[in-house]
Structures are given as C-alpha cells and as structure tokens.
Amino acid sequence: MKRLILIWFTLIGVSAFAQKNERPLVQFTGVVLSADSSTVIPYATITNLSAKGQSTLANYKGYFSFVAHERDTLRFTSIGYASTLVVIPSNTKDRSYTLHVKLNGQSINLPVVRIFPWATTDEFRKDFLTLKIADDDLEIARKNLTGKSIASLTRSLPRDSKEIQNAFFQDEHNAIINQHSSLSNPLFNPFAWGALIKEISEGNKSRGVSDN
C-alpha cells in the first residue's frame, strides 16, 4: 500500500513539473527581406533548431506563418545570403509574434576552374606534337617584304597622294628636259623590229611551232 502511494505521488510530481516547464505555443508570422535593398527574398528556408530541425519555407513573396514555442531558436537561410538566427521571446502578446527578418547578402569566391579540350594526357601529347607554331613578328615582316608580296600589293593597293605627286613631278621634269628634243618613233626603228621578230621566232621554237 505504501509503495502504491509513493508511486502515485511521484507521478503527480512529474506531471506537475512537466506542465510547469512546457513552453506556450506562439503563432510566428513575418516576411524575409534583403538587408541591403529591403526587397523580399522568396522561398527562404526556416529551420527550428529547438524542434529537432523541423523546417518550413517562406512563399514567393517572402511571407511565412507557422506555430512554434516561446524561446525557440529559428535559423533563416537562403542562397546568396548569410544565415541568421531568431529567438522567439517569452510572454508574447496574444500568443503571436510578428517580425521582419533581414538577411545580409553574401559573396562566395570560388576557386578558378580551367577547362581544357583534352580528355586525357595522351590527347594533349598528340596535339602538342602536331602543333603548328605561329610566325613571330620577324617572320611575318620577312614574308610581307618579299618581292612577290610587294608586287601584289603594288597591283592591288591604290597610290597615295605622295606617290601621285612624285609621279606628276617626274613627268613634268621629263617634259622640261625633252621639250627641245625630237623623240624617235619606235615603229620606224629597224632594230626594234628585229628584236620583235627574234622574240616571236624564239617563242615559236619553244612551243614547238614550225615556220611552215
């Protein structure tokens, strides 16, 4: 009988202690905002660290509303922002608590990643051995100053004002020098005709064409 009475008093004490330490429920409502621009942060994660990590999400407007206990510790997180902790105070009015939670932006510097077009070292070795090295400045200048390159540029590029002026002055100089001279007509020069006939005959022989 004494043992039953002792057990009964023990259960009453434990129940009274549990009721005394049970924290009241609170309707926690608020909006998650950016601390820099006061714009809403959608879909922030809210984790109740005092309730075995229970989590909930704010909506696309940053609004949230759920039931928690007084003195619960809540962690607010979102991608691109530093997490922050909020503790629900005790003795809240009307068992409700409203708060604007502001998160600070966070920049994370990631290490540099270089992507190469070779999947293996063998592919790199093959491409390296067959690599065509580009010409340096000296080689480029040498190619641009060859007789063939200069002749091609002379035919394709127009003359500038300085070249035109020099050609004009040269023609004027020649005209002044030869103004009292009679220039021979090459059509009446027998040597010129002989040279022309010789070139024609040599050209026919090189092509295998006979005189007949």
PDB file of C-alpha atoms in Angstrom:
ATOM      1  CA  MET A   1       0.000   0.000   0.000  1.00  0.00           C
ATOM      2  CA  LYS A   2       2.802   2.393   0.895  1.00  0.00           C
ATOM      3  CA  ARG A   3       4.510   1.570  -2.393  1.00  0.00           C
ATOM      4  CA  LEU A   4       1.374   2.470  -4.388  1.00  0.00           C
ATOM      5  CA  ILE A   5       1.025   5.769  -2.541  1.00  0.00           C
ATOM      6  CA  LEU A   6       4.690   6.588  -3.263  1.00  0.00           C
ATOM      7  CA  ILE A   7       4.268   5.822  -6.965  1.00  0.00           C
ATOM      8  CA  TRP A   8       1.099   7.944  -7.102  1.00  0.00           C
ATOM      9  CA  PHE A   9       2.823  10.976  -5.553  1.00  0.00           C
ATOM     10  CA  THR A  10       5.786  10.521  -7.895  1.00  0.00           C
ATOM     11  CA  LEU A  11       3.549  10.568 -10.980  1.00  0.00           C
ATOM     12  CA  ILE A  12       1.754  13.681  -9.724  1.00  0.00           C
ATOM     13  CA  GLY A  13       5.091  15.453  -9.198  1.00  0.00           C
ATOM     14  CA  VAL A  14       6.400  14.544 -12.634  1.00  0.00           C
ATOM     15  CA  SER A  15       3.154  15.701 -14.285  1.00  0.00           C
ATOM     16  CA  ALA A  16       3.204  18.993 -12.418  1.00  0.00           C
ATOM     17  CA  PHE A  17       6.873  19.550 -13.312  1.00  0.00           C
ATOM     18  CA  ALA A  18       6.184  18.817 -16.984  1.00  0.00           C
ATOM     19  CA  GLN A  19       3.250  21.212 -17.070  1.00  0.00           C
ATOM     20  CA  LYS A  20       5.331  23.885 -15.384  1.00  0.00           C
ATOM     21  CA  ASN A  21       8.184  23.549 -17.942  1.00  0.00           C
ATOM     22  CA  GLU A  22       6.014  23.251 -21.052  1.00  0.00           C
ATOM     23  CA  ARG A  23       6.513  26.356 -23.200  1.00  0.00           C
ATOM     24  CA  PRO A  24       3.464  28.083 -24.653  1.00  0.00           C
ATOM     25  CA  LEU A  25       2.742  27.931 -28.370  1.00  0.00           C
ATOM     26  CA  VAL A  26       3.156  31.078 -30.459  1.00  0.00           C
ATOM     27  CA  GLN A  27       1.939  31.942 -33.956  1.00  0.00           C
ATOM     28  CA  PHE A  28       5.097  33.243 -35.615  1.00  0.00           C
ATOM     29  CA  THR A  29       4.469  35.382 -38.709  1.00  0.00           C
ATOM     30  CA  GLY A  30       6.725  37.593 -40.784  1.00  0.00           C
ATOM     31  CA  VAL A  31       8.463  38.448 -44.044  1.00  0.00           C
ATOM     32  CA  VAL A  32      12.039  37.681 -45.132  1.00  0.00           C
ATOM     33  CA  LEU A  33      13.757  40.751 -46.621  1.00  0.00           C
ATOM     34  CA  SER A  34      17.153  41.694 -48.005  1.00  0.00           C
ATOM     35  CA  ALA A  35      19.070  43.910 -45.592  1.00  0.00           C
ATOM     36  CA  ASP A  36      20.613  45.927 -48.451  1.00  0.00           C
ATOM     37  CA  SER A  37      17.589  46.789 -50.570  1.00  0.00           C
ATOM     38  CA  SER A  38      14.622  45.729 -48.401  1.00  0.00           C
ATOM     39  CA  THR A  39      13.340  43.567 -51.257  1.00  0.00           C
ATOM     40  CA  VAL A  40      11.619  40.307 -50.433  1.00  0.00           C
ATOM     41  CA  ILE A  41      13.586  37.068 -50.533  1.00  0.00           C
ATOM     42  CA  PRO A  42      11.381  34.285 -51.920  1.00  0.00           C
ATOM     43  CA  TYR A  43      11.409  30.707 -50.693  1.00  0.00           C
ATOM     44  CA  ALA A  44      13.767  31.209 -47.755  1.00  0.00           C
ATOM     45  CA  THR A  45      14.294  28.126 -45.567  1.00  0.00           C
ATOM     46  CA  ILE A  46      13.312  28.383 -41.893  1.00  0.00           C
ATOM     47  CA  THR A  47      14.687  25.678 -39.583  1.00  0.00           C
ATOM     48  CA  ASN A  48      13.559  25.286 -35.959  1.00  0.00           C
ATOM     49  CA  LEU A  49      16.727  24.248 -34.148  1.00  0.00           C
ATOM     50  CA  SER A  50      14.748  23.698 -30.933  1.00  0.00           C
ATOM     51  CA  ALA A  51      12.358  21.206 -32.548  1.00  0.00           C
ATOM     52  CA  LYS A  52      14.746  18.612 -33.963  1.00  0.00           C
ATOM     53  CA  GLY A  53      15.470  20.639 -37.086  1.00  0.00           C
ATOM     54  CA  GLN A  54      11.920  20.942 -38.382  1.00  0.00           C
ATOM     55  CA  SER A  55      11.907  23.139 -41.488  1.00  0.00           C
ATOM     56  CA  THR A  56       9.449  25.208 -43.454  1.00  0.00           C
ATOM     57  CA  LEU A  57       9.620  27.568 -46.436  1.00  0.00           C
ATOM     58  CA  ALA A  58       8.547  31.143 -46.998  1.00  0.00           C
ATOM     59  CA  ASN A  59       6.400  31.705 -50.077  1.00  0.00           C
ATOM     60  CA  TYR A  60       7.425  33.548 -53.256  1.00  0.00           C
ATOM     61  CA  LYS A  61       6.674  36.883 -51.553  1.00  0.00           C
ATOM     62  CA  GLY A  62       8.901  36.044 -48.580  1.00  0.00           C
ATOM     63  CA  TYR A  63       5.899  35.567 -46.273  1.00  0.00           C
ATOM     64  CA  PHE A  64       5.799  32.833 -43.613  1.00  0.00           C
ATOM     65  CA  SER A  65       3.484  31.834 -40.766  1.00  0.00           C
ATOM     66  CA  PHE A  66       3.714  28.774 -38.518  1.00  0.00           C
ATOM     67  CA  VAL A  67       3.356  27.654 -34.908  1.00  0.00           C
ATOM     68  CA  ALA A  68       6.377  27.446 -32.609  1.00  0.00           C
ATOM     69  CA  HIS A  69       7.154  27.610 -28.908  1.00  0.00           C
ATOM     70  CA  GLU A  70       8.428  30.540 -26.917  1.00  0.00           C
ATOM     71  CA  ARG A  71      12.244  30.697 -26.763  1.00  0.00           C
ATOM     72  CA  ASP A  72      12.574  28.509 -29.865  1.00  0.00           C
ATOM     73  CA  THR A  73      15.669  29.250 -31.947  1.00  0.00           C
ATOM     74  CA  LEU A  74      14.979  29.603 -35.667  1.00  0.00           C
ATOM     75  CA  ARG A  75      17.563  29.750 -38.449  1.00  0.00           C
ATOM     76  CA  PHE A  76      16.770  31.597 -41.705  1.00  0.00           C
ATOM     77  CA  THR A  77      18.805  30.654 -44.782  1.00  0.00           C
ATOM     78  CA  SER A  78      18.687  31.452 -48.497  1.00  0.00           C
ATOM     79  CA  ILE A  79      21.095  31.053 -51.402  1.00  0.00           C
ATOM     80  CA  GLY A  80      23.301  34.128 -51.751  1.00  0.00           C
ATOM     81  CA  TYR A  81      22.634  35.346 -48.211  1.00  0.00           C
ATOM     82  CA  ALA A  82      24.257  34.761 -44.835  1.00  0.00           C
ATOM     83  CA  SER A  83      22.115  32.783 -42.391  1.00  0.00           C
ATOM     84  CA  THR A  84      20.685  34.489 -39.325  1.00  0.00           C
ATOM     85  CA  LEU A  85      19.201  33.230 -36.036  1.00  0.00           C
ATOM     86  CA  VAL A  86      15.966  34.443 -34.454  1.00  0.00           C
ATOM     87  CA  VAL A  87      14.799  33.556 -30.920  1.00  0.00           C
ATOM     88  CA  ILE A  88      11.088  33.851 -30.178  1.00  0.00           C
ATOM     89  CA  PRO A  89      10.733  35.893 -26.978  1.00  0.00           C
ATOM     90  CA  SER A  90       8.763  34.836 -23.914  1.00  0.00           C
ATOM     91  CA  ASN A  91       5.457  36.333 -22.739  1.00  0.00           C
ATOM     92  CA  THR A  92       4.340  37.341 -26.215  1.00  0.00           C
ATOM     93  CA  LYS A  93       1.130  39.301 -26.508  1.00  0.00           C
ATOM     94  CA  ASP A  94      -1.902  37.308 -27.675  1.00  0.00           C
ATOM     95  CA  ARG A  95       0.377  34.323 -28.267  1.00  0.00           C
ATOM     96  CA  SER A  96       1.550  35.774 -31.598  1.00  0.00           C
ATOM     97  CA  TYR A  97       4.833  37.238 -32.773  1.00  0.00           C
ATOM     98  CA  THR A  98       5.471  39.192 -35.979  1.00  0.00           C
ATOM     99  CA  LEU A  99       8.909  40.053 -37.325  1.00  0.00           C
ATOM    100  CA  HIS A 100      10.638  41.336 -40.473  1.00  0.00           C
ATOM    101  CA  VAL A 101      13.671  39.096 -40.847  1.00  0.00           C
ATOM    102  CA  LYS A 102      16.524  40.726 -42.796  1.00  0.00           C
ATOM    103  CA  LEU A 103      19.317  38.700 -44.374  1.00  0.00           C
ATOM    104  CA  ASN A 104      22.661  40.147 -45.428  1.00  0.00           C
ATOM    105  CA  GLY A 105      23.985  39.354 -48.880  1.00  0.00           C
ATOM    106  CA  GLN A 106      26.962  37.023 -49.025  1.00  0.00           C
ATOM    107  CA  SER A 107      29.521  36.701 -51.820  1.00  0.00           C
ATOM    108  CA  ILE A 108      31.486  33.466 -52.044  1.00  0.00           C
ATOM    109  CA  ASN A 109      34.660  33.474 -54.141  1.00  0.00           C
ATOM    110  CA  LEU A 110      35.047  30.109 -55.816  1.00  0.00           C
ATOM    111  CA  PRO A 111      38.427  28.812 -56.997  1.00  0.00           C
ATOM    112  CA  VAL A 112      39.295  29.283 -60.656  1.00  0.00           C
ATOM    113  CA  VAL A 113      38.395  26.327 -62.845  1.00  0.00           C
ATOM    114  CA  ARG A 114      40.180  25.940 -66.183  1.00  0.00           C
ATOM    115  CA  ILE A 115      38.559  23.728 -68.784  1.00  0.00           C
ATOM    116  CA  PHE A 116      40.833  22.145 -71.376  1.00  0.00           C
ATOM    117  CA  PRO A 117      39.720  20.469 -74.625  1.00  0.00           C
ATOM    118  CA  TRP A 118      41.693  17.300 -73.917  1.00  0.00           C
ATOM    119  CA  ALA A 119      40.095  14.406 -72.080  1.00  0.00           C
ATOM    120  CA  THR A 120      43.379  12.590 -71.423  1.00  0.00           C
ATOM    121  CA  THR A 121      47.081  13.354 -71.324  1.00  0.00           C
ATOM    122  CA  ASP A 122      47.571  11.243 -74.465  1.00  0.00           C
ATOM    123  CA  GLU A 123      45.301  13.551 -76.455  1.00  0.00           C
ATOM    124  CA  PHE A 124      47.211  16.558 -75.149  1.00  0.00           C
ATOM    125  CA  ARG A 125      50.561  14.985 -76.091  1.00  0.00           C
ATOM    126  CA  LYS A 126      49.306  14.195 -79.606  1.00  0.00           C
ATOM    127  CA  ASP A 127      48.029  17.720 -80.205  1.00  0.00           C
ATOM    128  CA  PHE A 128      51.173  19.230 -78.714  1.00  0.00           C
ATOM    129  CA  LEU A 129      53.472  17.252 -81.002  1.00  0.00           C
ATOM    130  CA  THR A 130      51.455  18.226 -84.093  1.00  0.00           C
ATOM    131  CA  LEU A 131      51.101  21.844 -83.022  1.00  0.00           C
ATOM    132  CA  LYS A 132      51.845  24.438 -85.688  1.00  0.00           C
ATOM    133  CA  ILE A 133      53.688  27.331 -84.100  1.00  0.00           C
ATOM    134  CA  ALA A 134      52.559  30.719 -85.346  1.00  0.00           C
ATOM    135  CA  ASP A 135      55.061  33.009 -87.036  1.00  0.00           C
ATOM    136  CA  ASP A 136      56.744  35.619 -84.891  1.00  0.00           C
ATOM    137  CA  ASP A 137      56.894  39.307 -85.809  1.00  0.00           C
ATOM    138  CA  LEU A 138      60.212  38.945 -87.642  1.00  0.00           C
ATOM    139  CA  GLU A 139      58.947  36.092 -89.821  1.00  0.00           C
ATOM    140  CA  ILE A 140      55.720  37.961 -90.600  1.00  0.00           C
ATOM    141  CA  ALA A 141      57.721  41.038 -91.637  1.00  0.00           C
ATOM    142  CA  ARG A 142      60.012  38.912 -93.812  1.00  0.00           C
ATOM    143  CA  LYS A 143      57.039  37.381 -95.654  1.00  0.00           C
ATOM    144  CA  ASN A 144      55.416  40.762 -96.173  1.00  0.00           C
ATOM    145  CA  LEU A 145      58.611  42.227 -97.672  1.00  0.00           C
ATOM    146  CA  THR A 146      59.227  39.593-100.329  1.00  0.00           C
ATOM    147  CA  GLY A 147      59.217  40.712-103.957  1.00  0.00           C
ATOM    148  CA  LYS A 148      56.066  38.741-104.696  1.00  0.00           C
ATOM    149  CA  SER A 149      54.174  40.306-101.794  1.00  0.00           C
ATOM    150  CA  ILE A 150      55.281  43.827-102.691  1.00  0.00           C
ATOM    151  CA  ALA A 151      54.358  43.316-106.365  1.00  0.00           C
ATOM    152  CA  SER A 152      50.932  42.020-105.370  1.00  0.00           C
ATOM    153  CA  LEU A 153      50.376  44.988-103.077  1.00  0.00           C
ATOM    154  CA  THR A 154      51.505  47.367-105.814  1.00  0.00           C
ATOM    155  CA  ARG A 155      48.874  45.998-108.195  1.00  0.00           C
ATOM    156  CA  SER A 156      46.035  45.934-105.679  1.00  0.00           C
ATOM    157  CA  LEU A 157      46.624  48.984-103.493  1.00  0.00           C
ATOM    158  CA  PRO A 158      45.887  52.464-104.865  1.00  0.00           C
ATOM    159  CA  ARG A 159      48.644  55.062-104.832  1.00  0.00           C
ATOM    160  CA  ASP A 160      48.579  57.610-102.051  1.00  0.00           C
ATOM    161  CA  SER A 161      48.808  61.369-102.533  1.00  0.00           C
ATOM    162  CA  LYS A 162      52.582  61.440-102.093  1.00  0.00           C
ATOM    163  CA  GLU A 163      53.157  58.842-104.810  1.00  0.00           C
ATOM    164  CA  ILE A 164      50.816  60.666-107.193  1.00  0.00           C
ATOM    165  CA  GLN A 165      52.637  63.946-106.524  1.00  0.00           C
ATOM    166  CA  ASN A 166      56.051  62.352-107.133  1.00  0.00           C
ATOM    167  CA  ALA A 167      54.845  60.823-110.421  1.00  0.00           C
ATOM    168  CA  PHE A 168      53.463  64.185-111.540  1.00  0.00           C
ATOM    169  CA  PHE A 169      56.722  65.974-110.731  1.00  0.00           C
ATOM    170  CA  GLN A 170      58.690  63.270-112.567  1.00  0.00           C
ATOM    171  CA  ASP A 171      56.550  63.701-115.690  1.00  0.00           C
ATOM    172  CA  GLU A 172      56.975  67.475-115.501  1.00  0.00           C
ATOM    173  CA  HIS A 173      60.747  67.053-115.135  1.00  0.00           C
ATOM    174  CA  ASN A 174      60.936  64.748-118.156  1.00  0.00           C
ATOM    175  CA  ALA A 175      58.809  67.132-120.215  1.00  0.00           C
ATOM    176  CA  ILE A 176      61.104  70.069-119.398  1.00  0.00           C
ATOM    177  CA  ILE A 177      64.230  68.093-120.277  1.00  0.00           C
ATOM    178  CA  ASN A 178      62.833  66.768-123.573  1.00  0.00           C
ATOM    179  CA  GLN A 179      60.977  69.894-124.700  1.00  0.00           C
ATOM    180  CA  HIS A 180      63.691  70.713-127.327  1.00  0.00           C
ATOM    181  CA  SER A 181      64.333  67.064-128.300  1.00  0.00           C
ATOM    182  CA  SER A 182      62.625  65.074-131.002  1.00  0.00           C
ATOM    183  CA  LEU A 183      61.654  61.660-129.694  1.00  0.00           C
ATOM    184  CA  SER A 184      62.043  58.828-132.169  1.00  0.00           C
ATOM    185  CA  ASN A 185      59.066  56.705-133.061  1.00  0.00           C
ATOM    186  CA  PRO A 186      59.830  53.019-132.267  1.00  0.00           C
ATOM    187  CA  LEU A 187      57.752  51.962-135.279  1.00  0.00           C
ATOM    188  CA  PHE A 188      60.451  53.358-137.576  1.00  0.00           C
ATOM    189  CA  ASN A 189      63.324  51.750-135.667  1.00  0.00           C
ATOM    190  CA  PRO A 190      64.655  48.697-137.592  1.00  0.00           C
ATOM    191  CA  PHE A 191      66.449  47.382-134.523  1.00  0.00           C
ATOM    192  CA  ALA A 192      63.169  47.326-132.605  1.00  0.00           C
ATOM    193  CA  TRP A 193      61.542  45.365-135.434  1.00  0.00           C
ATOM    194  CA  GLY A 194      64.445  42.929-135.479  1.00  0.00           C
ATOM    195  CA  ALA A 195      64.183  42.353-131.736  1.00  0.00           C
ATOM    196  CA  LEU A 196      60.414  41.785-132.040  1.00  0.00           C
ATOM    197  CA  ILE A 197      60.844  39.240-134.862  1.00  0.00           C
ATOM    198  CA  LYS A 198      63.546  37.443-132.871  1.00  0.00           C
ATOM    199  CA  GLU A 199      61.323  37.184-129.791  1.00  0.00           C
ATOM    200  CA  ILE A 200      58.447  35.817-131.873  1.00  0.00           C
ATOM    201  CA  SER A 201      60.628  33.201-133.563  1.00  0.00           C
ATOM    202  CA  GLU A 202      62.180  32.100-130.266  1.00  0.00           C
ATOM    203  CA  GLY A 203      58.724  31.830-128.725  1.00  0.00           C
ATOM    204  CA  ASN A 204      57.512  29.617-131.571  1.00  0.00           C
ATOM    205  CA  LYS A 205      60.543  27.342-131.249  1.00  0.00           C
ATOM    206  CA  SER A 206      59.996  26.940-127.505  1.00  0.00           C
ATOM    207  CA  ARG A 207      56.388  25.901-128.197  1.00  0.00           C
ATOM    208  CA  GLY A 208      57.401  23.529-130.996  1.00  0.00           C
ATOM    209  CA  VAL A 209      55.733  25.543-133.799  1.00  0.00           C
ATOM    210  CA  SER A 210      57.476  25.499-137.226  1.00  0.00           C
ATOM    211  CA  ASP A 211      57.637  28.384-139.682  1.00  0.00           C
ATOM    212  CA  ASN A 212      55.687  26.381-142.299  1.00  0.00           C
TER     213      ASN A 212
END
